[in-house]
mmCIF file of C-alpha atoms in Angstrom:
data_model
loop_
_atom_site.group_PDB
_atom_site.id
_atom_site.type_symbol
_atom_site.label_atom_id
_atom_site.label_comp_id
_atom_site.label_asym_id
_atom_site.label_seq_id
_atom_site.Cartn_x
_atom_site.Cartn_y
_atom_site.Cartn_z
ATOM 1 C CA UNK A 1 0.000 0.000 0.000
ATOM 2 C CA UNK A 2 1.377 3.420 -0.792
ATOM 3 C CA UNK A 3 0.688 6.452 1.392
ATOM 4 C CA UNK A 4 -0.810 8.936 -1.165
ATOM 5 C CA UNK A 5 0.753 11.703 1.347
ATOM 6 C CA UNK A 6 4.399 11.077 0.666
ATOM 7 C CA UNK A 7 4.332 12.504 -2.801
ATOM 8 C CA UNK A 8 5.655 15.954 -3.762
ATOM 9 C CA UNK A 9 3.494 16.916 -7.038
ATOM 10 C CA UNK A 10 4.867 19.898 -9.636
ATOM 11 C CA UNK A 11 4.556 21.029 -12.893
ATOM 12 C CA UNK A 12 5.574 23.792 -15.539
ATOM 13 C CA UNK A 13 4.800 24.428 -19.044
ATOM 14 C CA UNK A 14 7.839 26.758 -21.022
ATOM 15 C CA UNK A 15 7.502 28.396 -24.422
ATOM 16 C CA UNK A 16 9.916 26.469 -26.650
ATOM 17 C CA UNK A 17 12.557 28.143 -28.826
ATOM 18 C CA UNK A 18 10.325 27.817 -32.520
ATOM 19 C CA UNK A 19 7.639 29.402 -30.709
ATOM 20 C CA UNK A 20 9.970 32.135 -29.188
ATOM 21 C CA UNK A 21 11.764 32.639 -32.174
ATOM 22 C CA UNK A 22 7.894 33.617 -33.682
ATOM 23 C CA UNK A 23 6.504 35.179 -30.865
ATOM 24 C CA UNK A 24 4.012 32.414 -30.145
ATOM 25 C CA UNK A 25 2.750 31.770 -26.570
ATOM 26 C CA UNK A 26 3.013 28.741 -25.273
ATOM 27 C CA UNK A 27 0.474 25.830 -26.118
ATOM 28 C CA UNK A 28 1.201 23.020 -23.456
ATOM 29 C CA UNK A 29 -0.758 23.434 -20.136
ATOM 30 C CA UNK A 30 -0.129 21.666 -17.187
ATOM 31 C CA UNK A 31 -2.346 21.560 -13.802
ATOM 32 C CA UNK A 32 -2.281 19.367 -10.418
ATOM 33 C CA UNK A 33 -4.183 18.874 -7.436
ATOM 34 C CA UNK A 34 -2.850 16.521 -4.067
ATOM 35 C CA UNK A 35 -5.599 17.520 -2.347
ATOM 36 C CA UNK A 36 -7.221 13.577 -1.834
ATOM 37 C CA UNK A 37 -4.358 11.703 -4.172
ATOM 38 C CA UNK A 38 -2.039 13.379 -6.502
ATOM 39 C CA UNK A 39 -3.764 14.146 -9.797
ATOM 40 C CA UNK A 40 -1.519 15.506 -13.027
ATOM 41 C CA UNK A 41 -2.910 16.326 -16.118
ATOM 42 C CA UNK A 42 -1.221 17.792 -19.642
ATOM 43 C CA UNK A 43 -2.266 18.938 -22.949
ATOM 44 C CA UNK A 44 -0.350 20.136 -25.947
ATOM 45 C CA UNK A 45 -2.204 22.647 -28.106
ATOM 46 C CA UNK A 46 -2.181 21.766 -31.623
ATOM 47 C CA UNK A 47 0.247 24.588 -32.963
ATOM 48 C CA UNK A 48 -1.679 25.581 -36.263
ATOM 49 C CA UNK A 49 -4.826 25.818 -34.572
ATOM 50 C CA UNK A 50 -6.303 29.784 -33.696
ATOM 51 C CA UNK A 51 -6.593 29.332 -29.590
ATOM 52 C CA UNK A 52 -5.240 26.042 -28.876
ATOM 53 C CA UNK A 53 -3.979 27.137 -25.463
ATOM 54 C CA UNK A 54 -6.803 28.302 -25.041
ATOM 55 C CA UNK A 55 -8.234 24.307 -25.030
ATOM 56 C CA UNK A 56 -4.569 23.140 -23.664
ATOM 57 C CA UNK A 57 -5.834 24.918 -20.571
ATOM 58 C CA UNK A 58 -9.496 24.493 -19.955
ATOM 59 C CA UNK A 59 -8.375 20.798 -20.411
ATOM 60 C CA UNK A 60 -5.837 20.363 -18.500
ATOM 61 C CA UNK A 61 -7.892 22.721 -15.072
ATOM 62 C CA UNK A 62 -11.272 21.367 -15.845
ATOM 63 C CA UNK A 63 -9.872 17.698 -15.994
ATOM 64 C CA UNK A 64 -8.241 17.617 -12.745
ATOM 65 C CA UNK A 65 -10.771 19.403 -10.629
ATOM 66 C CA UNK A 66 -12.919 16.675 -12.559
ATOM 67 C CA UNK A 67 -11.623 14.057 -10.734
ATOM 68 C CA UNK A 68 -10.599 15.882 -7.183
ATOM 69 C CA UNK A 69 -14.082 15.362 -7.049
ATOM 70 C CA UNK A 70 -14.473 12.048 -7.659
ATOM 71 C CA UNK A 71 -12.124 10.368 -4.918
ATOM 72 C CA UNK A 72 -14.778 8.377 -3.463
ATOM 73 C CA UNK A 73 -15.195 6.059 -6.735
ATOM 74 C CA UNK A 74 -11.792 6.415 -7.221
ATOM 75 C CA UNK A 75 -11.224 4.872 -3.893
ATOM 76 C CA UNK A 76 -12.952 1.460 -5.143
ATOM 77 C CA UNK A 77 -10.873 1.075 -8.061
ATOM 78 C CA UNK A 78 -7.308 2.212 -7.424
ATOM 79 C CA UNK A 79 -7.328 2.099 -3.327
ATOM 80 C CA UNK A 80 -9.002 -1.259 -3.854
ATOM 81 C CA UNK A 81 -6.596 -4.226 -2.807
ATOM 82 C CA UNK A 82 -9.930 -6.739 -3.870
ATOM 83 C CA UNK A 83 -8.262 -5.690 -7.347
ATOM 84 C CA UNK A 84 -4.727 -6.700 -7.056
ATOM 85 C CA UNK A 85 -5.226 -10.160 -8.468
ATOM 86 C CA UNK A 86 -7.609 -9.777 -10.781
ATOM 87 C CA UNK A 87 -6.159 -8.571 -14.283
ATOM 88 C CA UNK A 88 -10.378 -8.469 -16.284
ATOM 89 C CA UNK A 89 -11.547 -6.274 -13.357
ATOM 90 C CA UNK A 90 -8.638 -4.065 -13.756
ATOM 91 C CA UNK A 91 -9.150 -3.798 -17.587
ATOM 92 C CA UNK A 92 -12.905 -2.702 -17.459
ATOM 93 C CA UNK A 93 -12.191 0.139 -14.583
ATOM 94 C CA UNK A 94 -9.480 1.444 -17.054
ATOM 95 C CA UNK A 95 -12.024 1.296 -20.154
ATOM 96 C CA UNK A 96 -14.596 2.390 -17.895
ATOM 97 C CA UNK A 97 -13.011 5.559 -17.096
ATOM 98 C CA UNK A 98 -10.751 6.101 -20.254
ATOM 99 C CA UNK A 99 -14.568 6.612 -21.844
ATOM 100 C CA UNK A 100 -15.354 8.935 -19.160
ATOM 101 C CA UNK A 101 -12.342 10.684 -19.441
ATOM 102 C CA UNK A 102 -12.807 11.238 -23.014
ATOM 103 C CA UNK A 103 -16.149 12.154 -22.666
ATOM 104 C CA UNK A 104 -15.929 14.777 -20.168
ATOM 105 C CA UNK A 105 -12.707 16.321 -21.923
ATOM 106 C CA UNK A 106 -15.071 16.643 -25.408
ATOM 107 C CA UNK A 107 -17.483 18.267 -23.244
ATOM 108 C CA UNK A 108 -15.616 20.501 -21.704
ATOM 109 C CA UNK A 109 -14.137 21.884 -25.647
ATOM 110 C CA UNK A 110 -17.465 21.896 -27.076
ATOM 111 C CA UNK A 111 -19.010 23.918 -24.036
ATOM 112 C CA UNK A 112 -15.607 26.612 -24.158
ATOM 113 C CA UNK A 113 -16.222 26.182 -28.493
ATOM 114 C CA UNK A 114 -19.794 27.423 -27.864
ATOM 115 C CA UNK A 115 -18.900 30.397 -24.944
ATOM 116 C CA UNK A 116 -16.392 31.812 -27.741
ATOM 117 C CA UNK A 117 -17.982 31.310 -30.757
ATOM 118 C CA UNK A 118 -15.521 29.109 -32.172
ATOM 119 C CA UNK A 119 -15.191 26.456 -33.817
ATOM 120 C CA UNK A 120 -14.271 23.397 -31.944
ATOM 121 C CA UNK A 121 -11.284 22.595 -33.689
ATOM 122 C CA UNK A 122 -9.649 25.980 -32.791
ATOM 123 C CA UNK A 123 -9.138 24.741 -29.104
ATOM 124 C CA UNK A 124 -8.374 20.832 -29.608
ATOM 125 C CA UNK A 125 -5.194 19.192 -28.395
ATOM 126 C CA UNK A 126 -3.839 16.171 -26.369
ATOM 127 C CA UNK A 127 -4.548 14.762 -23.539
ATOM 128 C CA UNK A 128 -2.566 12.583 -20.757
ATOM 129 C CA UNK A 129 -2.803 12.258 -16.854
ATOM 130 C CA UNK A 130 -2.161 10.197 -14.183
ATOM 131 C CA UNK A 131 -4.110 9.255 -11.037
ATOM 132 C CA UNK A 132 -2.188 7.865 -8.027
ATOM 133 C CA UNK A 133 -3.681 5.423 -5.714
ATOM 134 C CA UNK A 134 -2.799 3.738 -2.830
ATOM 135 C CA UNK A 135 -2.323 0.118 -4.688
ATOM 136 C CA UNK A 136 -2.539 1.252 -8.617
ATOM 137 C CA UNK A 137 -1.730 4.490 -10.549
ATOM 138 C CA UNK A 138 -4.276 5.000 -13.053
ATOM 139 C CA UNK A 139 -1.906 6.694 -16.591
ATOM 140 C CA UNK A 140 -4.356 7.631 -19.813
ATOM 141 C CA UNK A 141 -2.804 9.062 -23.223
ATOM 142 C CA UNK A 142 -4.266 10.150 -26.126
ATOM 143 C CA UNK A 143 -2.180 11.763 -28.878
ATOM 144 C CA UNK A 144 1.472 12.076 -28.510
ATOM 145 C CA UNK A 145 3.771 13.469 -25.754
ATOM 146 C CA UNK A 146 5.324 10.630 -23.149
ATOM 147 C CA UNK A 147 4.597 8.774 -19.876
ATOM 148 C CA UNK A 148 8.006 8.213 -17.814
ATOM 149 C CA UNK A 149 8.173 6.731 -14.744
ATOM 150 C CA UNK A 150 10.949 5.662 -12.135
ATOM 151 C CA UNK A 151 10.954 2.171 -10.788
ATOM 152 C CA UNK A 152 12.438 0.958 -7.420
ATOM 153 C CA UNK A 153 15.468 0.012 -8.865
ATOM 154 C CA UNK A 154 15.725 3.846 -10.118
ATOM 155 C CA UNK A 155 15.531 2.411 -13.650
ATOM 156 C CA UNK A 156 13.411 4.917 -16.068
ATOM 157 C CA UNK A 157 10.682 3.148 -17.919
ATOM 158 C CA UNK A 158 8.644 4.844 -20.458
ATOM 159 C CA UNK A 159 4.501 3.814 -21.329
ATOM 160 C CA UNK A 160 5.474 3.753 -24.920
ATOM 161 C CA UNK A 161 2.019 5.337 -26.993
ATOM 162 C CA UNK A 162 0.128 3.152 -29.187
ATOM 163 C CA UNK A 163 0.366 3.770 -32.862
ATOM 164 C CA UNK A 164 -2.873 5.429 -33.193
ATOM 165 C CA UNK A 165 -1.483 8.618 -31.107
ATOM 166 C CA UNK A 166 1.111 9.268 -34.045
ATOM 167 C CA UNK A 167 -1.413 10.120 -37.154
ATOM 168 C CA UNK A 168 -1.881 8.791 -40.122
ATOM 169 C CA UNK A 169 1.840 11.024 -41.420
ATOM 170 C CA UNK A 170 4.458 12.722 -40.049
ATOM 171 C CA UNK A 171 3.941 15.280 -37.354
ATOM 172 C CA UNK A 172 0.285 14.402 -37.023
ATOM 173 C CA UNK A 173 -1.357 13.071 -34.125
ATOM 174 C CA UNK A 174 -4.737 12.271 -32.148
ATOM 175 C CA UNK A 175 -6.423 14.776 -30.547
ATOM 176 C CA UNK A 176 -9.605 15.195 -27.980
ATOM 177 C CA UNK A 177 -11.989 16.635 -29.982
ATOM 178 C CA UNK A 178 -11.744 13.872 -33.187
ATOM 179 C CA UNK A 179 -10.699 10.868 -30.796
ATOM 180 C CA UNK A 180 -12.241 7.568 -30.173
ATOM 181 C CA UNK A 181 -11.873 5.016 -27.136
ATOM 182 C CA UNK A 182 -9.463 3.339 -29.801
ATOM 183 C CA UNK A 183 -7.464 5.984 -29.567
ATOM 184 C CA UNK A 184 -6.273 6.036 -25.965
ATOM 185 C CA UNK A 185 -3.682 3.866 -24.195
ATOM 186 C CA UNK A 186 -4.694 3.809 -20.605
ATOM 187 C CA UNK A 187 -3.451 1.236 -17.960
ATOM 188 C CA UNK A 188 -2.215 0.642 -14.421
ATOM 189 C CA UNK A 189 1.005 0.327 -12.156
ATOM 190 C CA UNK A 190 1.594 -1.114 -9.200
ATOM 191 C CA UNK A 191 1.572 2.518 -6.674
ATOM 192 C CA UNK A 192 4.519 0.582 -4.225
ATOM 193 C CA UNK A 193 6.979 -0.558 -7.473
ATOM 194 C CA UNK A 194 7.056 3.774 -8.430
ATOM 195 C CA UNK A 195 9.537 6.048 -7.362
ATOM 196 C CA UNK A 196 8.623 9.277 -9.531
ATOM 197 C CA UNK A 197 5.990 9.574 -12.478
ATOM 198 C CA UNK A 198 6.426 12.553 -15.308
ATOM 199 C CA UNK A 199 4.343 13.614 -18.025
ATOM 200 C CA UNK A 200 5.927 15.333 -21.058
ATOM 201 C CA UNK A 201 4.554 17.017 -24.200
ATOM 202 C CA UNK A 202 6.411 15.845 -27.524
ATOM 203 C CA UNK A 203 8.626 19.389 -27.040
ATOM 204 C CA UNK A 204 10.936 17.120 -25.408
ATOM 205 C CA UNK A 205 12.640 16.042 -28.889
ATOM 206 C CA UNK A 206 12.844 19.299 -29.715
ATOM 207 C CA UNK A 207 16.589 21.186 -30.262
#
């Protein structure tokens, strides 16, 4: 059982150097609650879209106070030690709310589309989070960006995407407003074999 108190939670988002060099704000967002269990969510803007940090950010703060206020159900699927054994169970809580997930995040672009006039696909990017729990740590990603953890052994493991978050061609990708439940790679880890857990926007192969 992990104590959800013992972690230290933190997160920035930085304009990268293209973007500087144009005078572009930045489009990744980045919010966190530890309020009940450490909650971090992320979204990348897409960069040729008109307000995309706009969405990057109503995403990212309407997703985690989402679930700050859901720790009671979260409590009977990731604080749940009835769970640790049994692998089907496990699978439908993470389809179960990888649909919800993806539901609520459309909702929350259409409802910002429809406050600004704008069409939804001015706001859309990606989306990835993870939950913490006392026995699992609930990870969802849809589009691109990376999922790194630390194990015990201080070994760093990445949750490599599937190939639906790349796009059909180069420098495409998946993003909330177009994306299906195919379209997300969700899944648990064991909360007591984790050191540290990051979430990074695909700036990170950037020069």
């Amino acid at each position: 059982e992990q104590t959800l108190t013992d972690w230290n939670i933190c997160g920035e988002s930085v304009v990268g150097l293209a973007h500087r060099r144009r005078n572009e704000v930045c489009q990744d967002a980045i919010y966190y609650a530890n309020n009940t269990r450490p909650i971090l969510v992320l979204s990348d803007g897409a960069g040729s879209d008109l307000v995309s940090e706009l969405g990057s950010k109503i995403l990212t703060i309407g997703m985690c106070r989402f679930f700050n206020s859901l720790n009671e159900e979260f409590q009977l699927f990731l604080d749940n030690y009835k769970l640790l054994n049994d692998e089907e169970a496990i699978k439908e809580k993470c389809d179960y709310w990888s649909l919800i997930a993806l539901n609520h995040a459309k909702g929350l672009l259409e409802d910002t589309a429809i406050l600004n006039k704008r069409n939804i696909k001015d706001l859309r990017g990606t989306l990835l989070f993870v939950i913490v729990g006392k026995y699992f740590t609930f990870h969802f990603q849809l589009g691109d960006g990376a999922i790194i953890y630390q194990n015990k052994n201080e070994e760093l493991k990445v949750i490599l995407p599937n190939e639906n978050s790349k796009g059909e061609f180069a420098n495409q990708t998946i993003f909330v407003d177009e994306a299906t439940i195919n379209d997300i790679q969700s899944g648990v880890l064991l909360s007591n074999e984790i050191n540290a857990i990051a979430l990074m926007s695909d700036g990170i192969t950037c020069k």
